[in-house]
C-alpha cells in the first residue's frame, strides 16, 4: 500500500460516521458500569484488609518468635584447661 492509498484509507475512516446508539442502551450501560465499579471497589477493599491482616499477623509472629535472634547452641563448648 503506497502513501496515496494510505491517505485515502485514512480519509475514508475519518469521514465515516459511527452508527447511532439506541437510547435505551445508555441506562443499561450506566447500570452495568456502576455495578462493575462497586465490585472493583469491594475487591480492592478486601485486598487491603487481607494485606493489613497479613502485616499484623507477621508483626505479632515476629514479636513472639524473635526470628532475628540466633538460636541457642545445641552442643556445649569444648572444655580446655581442666
Coordinates of N, CA and C in Angstrom, one line a residue:
X1 N 0.9 -1.2 0.0 CA 0.0 0.0 0.0 C 0.9 1.2 0.0
X2 N 0.8 2.0 -1.0 CA 1.6 3.2 -1.1 C 1.0 4.4 -0.3
X3 N 1.7 5.5 -0.3 CA 1.2 6.6 0.5 C -0.1 7.2 0.1
X4 N -0.4 7.4 -1.2 CA -1.8 8.0 -1.5 C -2.9 7.0 -1.1
X5 N -2.7 5.7 -1.3 CA -3.7 4.8 -0.9 C -3.9 4.8 0.6
X6 N -2.8 4.9 1.4 CA -3.0 5.0 2.9 C -3.7 6.3 3.3
X7 N -3.4 7.4 2.6 CA -4.1 8.7 2.9 C -5.5 8.6 2.6
X8 N -5.9 7.9 1.4 CA -7.3 7.8 1.1 C -8.0 6.9 2.1
X9 N -7.3 5.8 2.5 CA -8.0 4.9 3.5 C -8.2 5.7 4.8
X10 N -7.3 6.5 5.2 CA -7.4 7.3 6.5 C -8.6 8.3 6.3
X11 N -8.6 8.9 5.2 CA -9.7 9.9 4.9 C -11.1 9.2 5.0
X12 N -11.2 8.0 4.4 CA -12.4 7.2 4.4 C -12.8 6.9 5.8
X13 N -11.9 6.5 6.6 CA -12.1 6.2 8.0 C -12.6 7.4 8.8
X14 N -11.9 8.5 8.6 CA -12.3 9.7 9.3 C -13.6 10.3 8.9
X15 N -14.0 10.1 7.6 CA -15.3 10.7 7.2 C -16.4 9.7 7.5
X16 N -16.2 8.5 7.9 CA -17.2 7.6 8.2 C -17.9 8.0 9.5
X17 N -19.2 7.9 9.5 CA -19.9 8.3 10.7 C -20.3 7.0 11.5
X18 N -20.1 7.0 12.7 CA -20.4 5.8 13.5 C -21.9 5.6 13.6
X19 N -22.4 4.4 13.7 CA -23.8 4.1 13.8 C -24.4 4.8 15.1
X20 N -25.6 5.1 15.1 CA -26.3 5.7 16.2 C -26.5 4.6 17.3
X21 N -26.3 5.0 18.5 CA -26.5 4.1 19.6 C -27.9 4.2 20.1
X22 N -28.6 3.1 20.3 CA -30.0 3.2 20.8 C -30.1 3.9 22.2
X23 N -31.1 4.7 22.4 CA -31.1 5.5 23.7 C -31.3 4.6 24.9
X24 N -32.0 3.4 24.7 CA -32.3 2.6 25.9 C -31.0 1.9 26.3
X25 N -30.0 1.9 25.5 CA -28.7 1.2 25.8 C -28.0 2.0 26.9
X26 N -28.2 3.3 26.9 CA -27.4 4.1 27.8 C -27.7 3.7 29.3
X27 N -29.0 3.6 29.6 CA -29.3 3.2 31.0 C -28.7 1.9 31.4
X28 N -28.7 0.9 30.5 CA -28.2 -0.4 30.8 C -26.7 -0.3 31.0
X29 N -26.0 0.5 30.2 CA -24.5 0.6 30.3 C -24.2 1.3 31.6
X30 N -24.9 2.3 32.0 CA -24.7 3.0 33.3 C -24.9 2.1 34.4
X31 N -25.9 1.2 34.4 CA -26.2 0.3 35.5 C -25.1 -0.7 35.6
X32 N -24.7 -1.3 34.5 CA -23.6 -2.3 34.5 C -22.3 -1.7 34.9
X33 N -22.0 -0.4 34.5 CA -20.8 0.2 34.9 C -20.7 0.5 36.3
X34 N -21.9 0.9 36.9 CA -21.9 1.2 38.3 C -21.7 -0.1 39.1
X35 N -22.3 -1.2 38.7 CA -22.1 -2.5 39.3 C -20.6 -2.9 39.3
X36 N -20.0 -2.7 38.1 CA -18.6 -3.1 37.9 C -17.7 -2.2 38.9
X37 N -18.0 -0.9 39.0 CA -17.2 -0.1 39.9 C -17.4 -0.5 41.3
X38 N -18.6 -0.9 41.7 CA -18.8 -1.3 43.1 C -18.1 -2.6 43.4
X39 N -18.1 -3.5 42.5 CA -17.4 -4.8 42.7 C -15.9 -4.6 42.7
X40 N -15.4 -3.7 41.9 CA -14.0 -3.4 41.9 C -13.6 -2.7 43.2
X41 N -14.4 -1.8 43.7 CA -14.1 -1.1 45.0 C -14.1 -2.1 46.1
X42 N -15.1 -3.1 46.1 CA -15.2 -4.1 47.2 C -14.0 -5.0 47.1
X43 N -13.6 -5.4 45.9 CA -12.4 -6.3 45.8 C -11.1 -5.5 46.3
X44 N -11.0 -4.3 46.0 CA -9.8 -3.5 46.4 C -9.8 -3.4 47.9
X45 N -11.0 -3.1 48.5 CA -11.0 -3.0 50.0 C -10.7 -4.4 50.6
X46 N -11.2 -5.5 50.1 CA -10.9 -6.8 50.6 C -9.4 -7.1 50.5
X47 N -8.8 -6.7 49.4 CA -7.4 -7.0 49.3 C -6.6 -6.1 50.3
X48 N -7.0 -4.9 50.5 CA -6.3 -4.1 51.5 C -6.5 -4.6 52.9
X49 N -7.7 -5.1 53.2 CA -7.9 -5.7 54.5 C -7.1 -7.0 54.7
X50 N -7.0 -7.8 53.7 CA -6.1 -9.0 53.7 C -4.7 -8.7 53.9
X51 N -4.2 -7.6 53.2 CA -2.8 -7.2 53.4 C -2.6 -6.7 54.8
X52 N -3.5 -5.9 55.3 CA -3.3 -5.4 56.7 C -3.3 -6.5 57.7
X53 N -4.2 -7.5 57.5 CA -4.3 -8.6 58.4 C -3.0 -9.4 58.3
X54 N -2.4 -9.6 57.1 CA -1.2 -10.3 57.0 C 0.0 -9.5 57.7
X55 N 0.0 -8.2 57.5 CA 1.1 -7.4 58.2 C 0.9 -7.6 59.7
X56 N -0.3 -7.5 60.2 CA -0.5 -7.6 61.7 C -0.1 -9.0 62.1
X57 N -0.5 -10.0 61.4 CA -0.1 -11.4 61.8 C 1.4 -11.6 61.8
X58 N 2.1 -11.1 60.7 CA 3.5 -11.2 60.7 C 4.2 -10.5 61.8
X59 N 3.7 -9.3 62.1 CA 4.3 -8.5 63.2 C 4.1 -9.2 64.6
X60 N 3.0 -9.8 64.8 CA 2.7 -10.5 66.1 C 3.6 -11.7 66.1
X61 N 3.7 -12.4 65.0 CA 4.6 -13.6 65.0 C 6.1 -13.2 65.2
X62 N 6.5 -12.2 64.5 CA 7.9 -11.7 64.7 C 8.2 -11.3 66.1
X63 N 7.2 -10.6 66.8 CA 7.5 -10.2 68.2 C 7.5 -11.4 69.1
X64 N 6.7 -12.4 68.8 CA 6.7 -13.6 69.7 C 7.9 -14.5 69.5
X65 N 8.3 -14.7 68.3 CA 9.3 -15.7 68.0 C 10.7 -15.1 67.9
X66 N 10.9 -13.9 67.7 CA 12.2 -13.2 67.5 C 13.1 -13.9 66.5
X67 N 12.7 -14.0 65.2 CA 13.5 -14.7 64.2 C 14.9 -14.1 64.0
X68 N 15.1 -12.9 64.4 CA 16.4 -12.3 64.2 C 17.4 -12.6 65.2
X69 N 17.0 -13.3 66.3 CA 17.9 -13.7 67.4 C 18.5 -15.1 67.0
X70 N 19.8 -15.3 67.2 CA 20.5 -16.5 66.9 C 20.0 -17.6 67.9
X71 N 19.6 -18.8 67.5 CA 19.2 -19.8 68.4 C 20.3 -20.3 69.3
X72 N 19.9 -20.8 70.5 CA 21.0 -21.3 71.4 C 21.7 -22.5 70.7
X73 N 23.0 -22.6 71.1 CA 23.8 -23.7 70.6 C 23.3 -25.1 71.1
X74 N 23.4 -26.1 70.2 CA 22.9 -27.4 70.6 C 24.0 -28.2 71.3
X75 N 25.3 -27.8 71.1 CA 26.4 -28.6 71.7 C 27.1 -27.6 72.7
X76 N 27.7 -28.2 73.7 CA 28.5 -27.5 74.7 C 29.9 -27.1 74.1
X77 N 30.4 -26.0 74.5 CA 31.7 -25.7 74.0 C 32.8 -26.6 74.6
X78 N 33.9 -26.8 73.9 CA 34.9 -27.7 74.5 C 35.5 -27.1 75.8
X79 N 35.8 -28.0 76.7 CA 36.4 -27.6 78.0 C 38.0 -27.7 77.8
X80 N 38.6 -26.6 78.0 CA 40.1 -26.6 78.0 C 40.7 -26.1 79.3
X81 N 41.8 -26.5 79.6 CA 42.5 -26.0 80.8 C 42.0 -26.7 82.1
X82 N 41.5 -27.9 82.1 CA 41.0 -28.6 83.2 C 42.1 -29.2 84.0

